[in-house]
Amino acid sequence: MQHTAALCQLEHAQTRSVGPFTTPAGDTSAPKLPASTAAAGAARTRFELVRGSAQEVLHTASRRAEPRDWLVALDWMIYEAQLHPKANKTTVRVAMDLASRMDYDRGIVLYRLLDTAAALDIDKSTVKRHVSYLREMGALVWLEHGSKRNLRLPGRKYTATATIYGATIPPAYDAAMGHRLGGTGYEARIIGYTEAGRERAVARARRSAGRRLAPPSRGGSPDGPVAEVGGKEKATRGARPSESKPPKKSTLGHRVTAALFQAADRLARRLRPLHNWTQRAKITELSWVLVDKLAEGCSEEQVDAWLRDISPAVAVGLDWRPNRPHTYIASQLLRERAVREADAQLQQDWANASAPNADFGAAVQEMRLQQAGEERPAVDGLTGLDQETRTQMCADGWAAYKYRGDPSLVLSAYEVMGPAVAYALYGRELVDLCLNLDANSNNPHVRLH
């Protein structure tokens, strides 16, 4: 069962106490802090590793967090409180790679085991191990378990599901920081501070203020004229003209409101796992290009069907995935708008066209009668071509397509002699490939084979 948010909170799974661990080869344990650190000592004695179903979003005791707060909490969990005896610098590296790909607001991230291992230049088993440490500290929860099992979607050769994690902060951190929480589990949030937490925040703010070495520079030249301000007028706000930013526009020029973008965000999260060629796009990128479809009043089913229609496997007929799916989708939106505008212009031209006068109509009718009475020789594009010549022409067409990306030979036969002659001479496969290539001639990412 797939989960994107904690819909309910069940009883927390029983966890086991921290037992003896053996540091794996190649890993460096986190540096030990002095035993006088009260918060660290208290966390080590009270904290229990998260096990079993408590690592799931429906059963977790941890609250969700955005990447910035998550990394701050991880620094405390690994280096100060030492919640996990095996967590170390490699754990931090894995966490930072995940944070760089997280959704900024909700802290949701695709696992991408192989990409993470390649980016950090470590073995994938090491990545798995340190991700398990993050789960055991309560810093990651499963939102969706990935599977290699084929979903068998219509029109798709193979479709699997990706593993999705959510960034979380365990209750041990909130207790140490003096946070007061509203709600429980994944949907809990900070609503205030305890007295100890307030004192800690004030002390931290004073330390930050004490590190300031000099006041900020005023800038400018000391010899410049000084503006005289009198009355109740403001010195700077009244002197500077207000610059109102224009509202953001979508790809097709629709005004993007907060409600519209949130709806597109929810739609992108539901549809991206169903279309493997969109996996390289971020949720924010995919949401932005789907705004136009929602602005036009399309339903989720209609957008899903539209994404299948413009899929490269359908539109291009080639085994290719775009490196920037949102750019590809935007180009399809612009192309469809250009087609609609051209059709509307054509209909308007027909509506505004004036009817021909009687003399012009009579001349056209007379010319048609003359042409109908003439005897025309039968045209057969393959007449007079022996089998050797036809074979050579077919080979030339294949060579021009495969090695130069040039479909002009096949397209010329298709347009001049007709589809039937082109299919008979070059074969249906080559003709269809050339037609698809010509239809996507403006797409730089199309591969021929």
mmCIF file of C-alpha atoms in Angstrom, residues 177-404:
data_model
loop_
_atom_site.group_PDB
_atom_site.id
_atom_site.type_symbol
_atom_site.label_atom_id
_atom_site.label_comp_id
_atom_site.label_asym_id
_atom_site.label_seq_id
_atom_site.Cartn_x
_atom_site.Cartn_y
_atom_site.Cartn_z
ATOM 1 C CA MET A 177 15.667 21.412 22.420
ATOM 2 C CA GLY A 178 12.652 22.126 24.624
ATOM 3 C CA HIS A 179 10.099 22.078 21.812
ATOM 4 C CA ARG A 180 6.387 21.860 22.541
ATOM 5 C CA LEU A 181 4.587 19.833 19.866
ATOM 6 C CA GLY A 182 1.054 19.895 18.605
ATOM 7 C CA GLY A 183 -0.233 16.556 17.372
ATOM 8 C CA THR A 184 1.595 13.255 17.282
ATOM 9 C CA GLY A 185 3.638 11.239 14.856
ATOM 10 C CA TYR A 186 4.427 12.319 11.319
ATOM 11 C CA GLU A 187 1.996 15.271 11.295
ATOM 12 C CA ALA A 188 3.198 16.784 14.600
ATOM 13 C CA ARG A 189 4.533 20.343 14.522
ATOM 14 C CA ILE A 190 6.288 22.777 16.845
ATOM 15 C CA ILE A 191 3.839 25.096 18.618
ATOM 16 C CA GLY A 192 6.092 26.604 21.283
ATOM 17 C CA TYR A 193 8.962 26.144 23.737
ATOM 18 C CA THR A 194 9.287 24.931 27.272
ATOM 19 C CA GLU A 195 10.996 27.163 29.828
ATOM 20 C CA ALA A 196 14.287 25.283 29.371
ATOM 21 C CA GLY A 197 13.940 25.441 25.600
ATOM 22 C CA ARG A 198 13.304 29.179 25.710
ATOM 23 C CA GLU A 199 16.421 29.725 27.814
ATOM 24 C CA ARG A 200 18.446 27.585 25.412
ATOM 25 C CA ALA A 201 17.202 29.589 22.404
ATOM 26 C CA VAL A 202 18.025 32.896 24.118
ATOM 27 C CA ALA A 203 21.531 31.701 25.018
ATOM 28 C CA ARG A 204 22.113 30.552 21.454
ATOM 29 C CA ALA A 205 20.962 33.918 20.095
ATOM 30 C CA ARG A 206 23.310 35.750 22.491
ATOM 31 C CA ARG A 207 26.241 33.601 21.389
ATOM 32 C CA SER A 208 25.456 34.381 17.771
ATOM 33 C CA ALA A 209 25.254 38.109 18.524
ATOM 34 C CA GLY A 210 28.554 38.025 20.423
ATOM 35 C CA ARG A 211 30.373 36.661 17.407
ATOM 36 C CA ARG A 212 29.646 39.805 15.378
ATOM 37 C CA LEU A 213 32.927 41.653 15.036
ATOM 38 C CA ALA A 214 31.776 44.948 13.509
ATOM 39 C CA PRO A 215 28.514 46.639 12.549
ATOM 40 C CA PRO A 216 27.504 46.387 8.895
ATOM 41 C CA SER A 217 29.018 48.983 6.592
ATOM 42 C CA ARG A 218 26.843 51.881 5.547
ATOM 43 C CA GLY A 219 28.490 51.968 2.144
ATOM 44 C CA GLY A 220 28.754 54.932 -0.211
ATOM 45 C CA SER A 221 31.103 57.895 -0.049
ATOM 46 C CA PRO A 222 31.421 59.937 3.185
ATOM 47 C CA ASP A 223 31.656 63.121 1.102
ATOM 48 C CA GLY A 224 28.256 62.676 -0.536
ATOM 49 C CA PRO A 225 25.338 65.044 0.129
ATOM 50 C CA VAL A 226 23.072 64.224 3.078
ATOM 51 C CA ALA A 227 19.356 64.281 2.431
ATOM 52 C CA GLU A 228 17.337 66.537 4.714
ATOM 53 C CA VAL A 229 14.241 64.871 6.082
ATOM 54 C CA GLY A 230 11.572 66.920 7.728
ATOM 55 C CA GLY A 231 8.053 66.467 8.997
ATOM 56 C CA LYS A 232 6.561 62.993 9.143
ATOM 57 C CA GLU A 233 7.854 61.761 5.807
ATOM 58 C CA LYS A 234 9.936 58.562 5.811
ATOM 59 C CA ALA A 235 13.595 58.797 4.838
ATOM 60 C CA THR A 236 13.961 55.774 2.571
ATOM 61 C CA ARG A 237 10.621 54.107 1.904
ATOM 62 C CA GLY A 238 9.116 57.378 0.755
ATOM 63 C CA ALA A 239 12.098 58.216 -1.439
ATOM 64 C CA ARG A 240 12.250 54.868 -3.263
ATOM 65 C CA PRO A 241 9.597 54.053 -5.831
ATOM 66 C CA SER A 242 7.638 50.916 -5.044
ATOM 67 C CA GLU A 243 8.333 48.129 -7.473
ATOM 68 C CA SER A 244 5.366 45.799 -7.810
ATOM 69 C CA LYS A 245 6.326 42.419 -9.193
ATOM 70 C CA PRO A 246 4.058 41.095 -11.920
ATOM 71 C CA PRO A 247 2.208 37.850 -11.132
ATOM 72 C CA LYS A 248 3.916 34.652 -12.215
ATOM 73 C CA LYS A 249 2.799 33.222 -15.531
ATOM 74 C CA SER A 250 2.717 29.590 -16.628
ATOM 75 C CA THR A 251 4.133 28.174 -19.847
ATOM 76 C CA LEU A 252 1.033 29.185 -21.788
ATOM 77 C CA GLY A 253 0.579 32.477 -19.928
ATOM 78 C CA HIS A 254 -1.993 31.465 -17.305
ATOM 79 C CA ARG A 255 -1.794 33.284 -13.972
ATOM 80 C CA VAL A 256 -0.439 30.848 -11.367
ATOM 81 C CA THR A 257 -2.181 31.211 -8.021
ATOM 82 C CA ALA A 258 -1.193 29.405 -4.834
ATOM 83 C CA ALA A 259 -4.260 27.164 -4.973
ATOM 84 C CA LEU A 260 -3.626 26.274 -8.613
ATOM 85 C CA PHE A 261 0.014 25.381 -7.983
ATOM 86 C CA GLN A 262 -0.881 23.280 -4.932
ATOM 87 C CA ALA A 263 -3.365 21.323 -7.042
ATOM 88 C CA ALA A 264 -0.689 20.818 -9.700
ATOM 89 C CA ASP A 265 1.755 19.686 -6.999
ATOM 90 C CA ARG A 266 -0.662 17.018 -5.764
ATOM 91 C CA LEU A 267 -1.314 15.908 -9.339
ATOM 92 C CA ALA A 268 2.414 15.659 -10.123
ATOM 93 C CA ARG A 269 3.025 13.484 -7.052
ATOM 94 C CA ARG A 270 0.276 11.069 -8.105
ATOM 95 C CA LEU A 271 1.193 10.859 -11.792
ATOM 96 C CA ARG A 272 5.003 10.828 -11.782
ATOM 97 C CA PRO A 273 5.310 7.215 -10.497
ATOM 98 C CA LEU A 274 2.998 6.100 -13.333
ATOM 99 C CA HIS A 275 5.121 7.547 -16.166
ATOM 100 C CA ASN A 276 8.720 6.367 -16.117
ATOM 101 C CA TRP A 277 9.891 8.929 -18.693
ATOM 102 C CA THR A 278 9.041 11.740 -16.217
ATOM 103 C CA GLN A 279 11.153 10.356 -13.334
ATOM 104 C CA ARG A 280 14.080 12.695 -14.019
ATOM 105 C CA ALA A 281 11.928 15.786 -13.396
ATOM 106 C CA LYS A 282 11.595 17.278 -9.925
ATOM 107 C CA ILE A 283 8.135 17.574 -8.427
ATOM 108 C CA THR A 284 8.278 21.379 -8.643
ATOM 109 C CA GLU A 285 9.315 21.235 -12.316
ATOM 110 C CA LEU A 286 6.583 18.749 -13.199
ATOM 111 C CA SER A 287 4.004 20.736 -11.228
ATOM 112 C CA TRP A 288 4.822 23.930 -13.122
ATOM 113 C CA VAL A 289 4.202 22.444 -16.574
ATOM 114 C CA LEU A 290 0.997 20.703 -15.432
ATOM 115 C CA VAL A 291 -0.489 24.007 -14.227
ATOM 116 C CA ASP A 292 -1.737 24.818 -17.734
ATOM 117 C CA LYS A 293 -3.720 21.590 -17.999
ATOM 118 C CA LEU A 294 -5.470 22.281 -14.698
ATOM 119 C CA ALA A 295 -6.067 25.898 -15.719
ATOM 120 C CA GLU A 296 -7.824 24.591 -18.840
ATOM 121 C CA GLY A 297 -10.149 22.480 -16.648
ATOM 122 C CA CYS A 298 -8.658 19.045 -17.330
ATOM 123 C CA SER A 299 -9.273 16.259 -14.817
ATOM 124 C CA GLU A 300 -6.627 13.933 -13.414
ATOM 125 C CA GLU A 301 -7.704 11.158 -15.805
ATOM 126 C CA GLN A 302 -7.444 13.504 -18.793
ATOM 127 C CA VAL A 303 -3.950 14.679 -17.793
ATOM 128 C CA ASP A 304 -2.881 11.047 -17.261
ATOM 129 C CA ALA A 305 -4.120 10.114 -20.743
ATOM 130 C CA TRP A 306 -2.435 13.193 -22.237
ATOM 131 C CA LEU A 307 0.934 12.258 -20.694
ATOM 132 C CA ARG A 308 0.612 8.824 -22.276
ATOM 133 C CA ASP A 309 -0.198 10.351 -25.662
ATOM 134 C CA ILE A 310 2.875 12.611 -25.630
ATOM 135 C CA SER A 311 5.152 9.899 -24.208
ATOM 136 C CA PRO A 312 8.279 9.572 -26.392
ATOM 137 C CA ALA A 313 7.513 5.889 -26.892
ATOM 138 C CA VAL A 314 4.174 6.895 -28.473
ATOM 139 C CA ALA A 315 4.876 10.298 -30.035
ATOM 140 C CA VAL A 316 8.339 9.480 -31.367
ATOM 141 C CA GLY A 317 8.196 5.701 -31.519
ATOM 142 C CA LEU A 318 11.775 5.391 -30.244
ATOM 143 C CA ASP A 319 13.348 4.047 -27.054
ATOM 144 C CA TRP A 320 14.285 7.424 -25.601
ATOM 145 C CA ARG A 321 13.749 9.330 -22.356
ATOM 146 C CA PRO A 322 14.258 13.097 -22.162
ATOM 147 C CA ASN A 323 16.920 14.370 -19.781
ATOM 148 C CA ARG A 324 14.635 17.296 -18.855
ATOM 149 C CA PRO A 325 11.068 15.932 -18.989
ATOM 150 C CA HIS A 326 9.484 19.225 -17.936
ATOM 151 C CA THR A 327 11.106 20.974 -20.939
ATOM 152 C CA TYR A 328 9.768 18.270 -23.248
ATOM 153 C CA ILE A 329 6.259 18.671 -21.780
ATOM 154 C CA ALA A 330 6.472 22.450 -22.146
ATOM 155 C CA SER A 331 7.421 22.076 -25.822
ATOM 156 C CA GLN A 332 4.388 19.818 -26.350
ATOM 157 C CA LEU A 333 2.150 22.436 -24.721
ATOM 158 C CA LEU A 334 3.528 25.180 -26.972
ATOM 159 C CA ARG A 335 3.195 22.977 -30.063
ATOM 160 C CA GLU A 336 -0.439 22.157 -29.275
ATOM 161 C CA ARG A 337 -1.179 25.843 -28.754
ATOM 162 C CA ALA A 338 0.430 26.681 -32.100
ATOM 163 C CA VAL A 339 -1.750 24.065 -33.810
ATOM 164 C CA ARG A 340 -4.893 25.421 -32.131
ATOM 165 C CA GLU A 341 -4.012 28.991 -33.104
ATOM 166 C CA ALA A 342 -3.330 27.940 -36.689
ATOM 167 C CA ASP A 343 -6.692 26.140 -36.907
ATOM 168 C CA ALA A 344 -8.482 29.135 -35.408
ATOM 169 C CA GLN A 345 -6.765 31.490 -37.848
ATOM 170 C CA LEU A 346 -7.693 29.232 -40.767
ATOM 171 C CA GLN A 347 -11.330 29.134 -39.701
ATOM 172 C CA GLN A 348 -11.340 32.891 -39.275
ATOM 173 C CA ASP A 349 -9.843 33.366 -42.744
ATOM 174 C CA TRP A 350 -12.494 31.106 -44.235
ATOM 175 C CA ALA A 351 -15.211 33.010 -42.392
ATOM 176 C CA ASN A 352 -13.887 36.383 -43.563
ATOM 177 C CA ALA A 353 -13.253 35.242 -47.138
ATOM 178 C CA SER A 354 -15.481 36.818 -49.801
ATOM 179 C CA ALA A 355 -17.293 34.646 -52.321
ATOM 180 C CA PRO A 356 -15.926 34.741 -55.915
ATOM 181 C CA ASN A 357 -17.923 36.650 -58.529
ATOM 182 C CA ALA A 358 -19.886 34.959 -61.299
ATOM 183 C CA ASP A 359 -17.206 35.409 -64.013
ATOM 184 C CA PHE A 360 -14.489 33.793 -61.851
ATOM 185 C CA GLY A 361 -16.754 30.861 -60.974
ATOM 186 C CA ALA A 362 -17.611 30.285 -64.647
ATOM 187 C CA ALA A 363 -13.924 30.334 -65.635
ATOM 188 C CA VAL A 364 -13.026 27.783 -62.937
ATOM 189 C CA GLN A 365 -15.864 25.474 -63.994
ATOM 190 C CA GLU A 366 -14.814 25.669 -67.641
ATOM 191 C CA MET A 367 -11.205 24.791 -66.733
ATOM 192 C CA ARG A 368 -12.363 21.781 -64.705
ATOM 193 C CA LEU A 369 -14.404 20.492 -67.627
ATOM 194 C CA GLN A 370 -11.428 20.832 -69.974
ATOM 195 C CA GLN A 371 -9.146 18.977 -67.584
ATOM 196 C CA ALA A 372 -11.706 16.212 -67.122
ATOM 197 C CA GLY A 373 -11.891 15.649 -70.883
ATOM 198 C CA GLU A 374 -8.132 15.250 -71.314
ATOM 199 C CA GLU A 375 -6.634 11.784 -71.392
ATOM 200 C CA ARG A 376 -3.927 11.333 -68.762
ATOM 201 C CA PRO A 377 -1.418 8.529 -68.710
ATOM 202 C CA ALA A 378 -1.609 6.193 -65.726
ATOM 203 C CA VAL A 379 0.998 7.048 -63.125
ATOM 204 C CA ASP A 380 2.705 4.209 -61.323
ATOM 205 C CA GLY A 381 5.768 5.177 -59.273
ATOM 206 C CA LEU A 382 7.292 1.675 -59.604
ATOM 207 C CA THR A 383 6.748 1.213 -63.350
ATOM 208 C CA GLY A 384 10.017 0.591 -65.152
ATOM 209 C CA LEU A 385 12.020 -0.213 -62.003
ATOM 210 C CA ASP A 386 13.591 -3.638 -61.889
ATOM 211 C CA GLN A 387 14.090 -5.507 -58.633
ATOM 212 C CA GLU A 388 17.789 -4.592 -58.358
ATOM 213 C CA THR A 389 17.045 -0.856 -58.658
ATOM 214 C CA ARG A 390 14.261 -1.048 -56.081
ATOM 215 C CA THR A 391 16.551 -2.908 -53.666
ATOM 216 C CA GLN A 392 19.274 -0.285 -54.102
ATOM 217 C CA MET A 393 16.806 2.571 -53.548
ATOM 218 C CA CYS A 394 15.571 0.922 -50.360
ATOM 219 C CA ALA A 395 19.160 0.480 -49.117
ATOM 220 C CA ASP A 396 19.932 4.132 -49.900
ATOM 221 C CA GLY A 397 16.875 5.217 -47.900
ATOM 222 C CA TRP A 398 17.910 3.130 -44.880
ATOM 223 C CA ALA A 399 21.500 4.413 -45.045
ATOM 224 C CA ALA A 400 20.400 8.055 -45.239
ATOM 225 C CA TYR A 401 18.106 7.586 -42.225
ATOM 226 C CA LYS A 402 20.455 5.566 -39.990
ATOM 227 C CA TYR A 403 23.796 7.230 -40.642
ATOM 228 C CA ARG A 404 22.882 10.825 -41.528
#
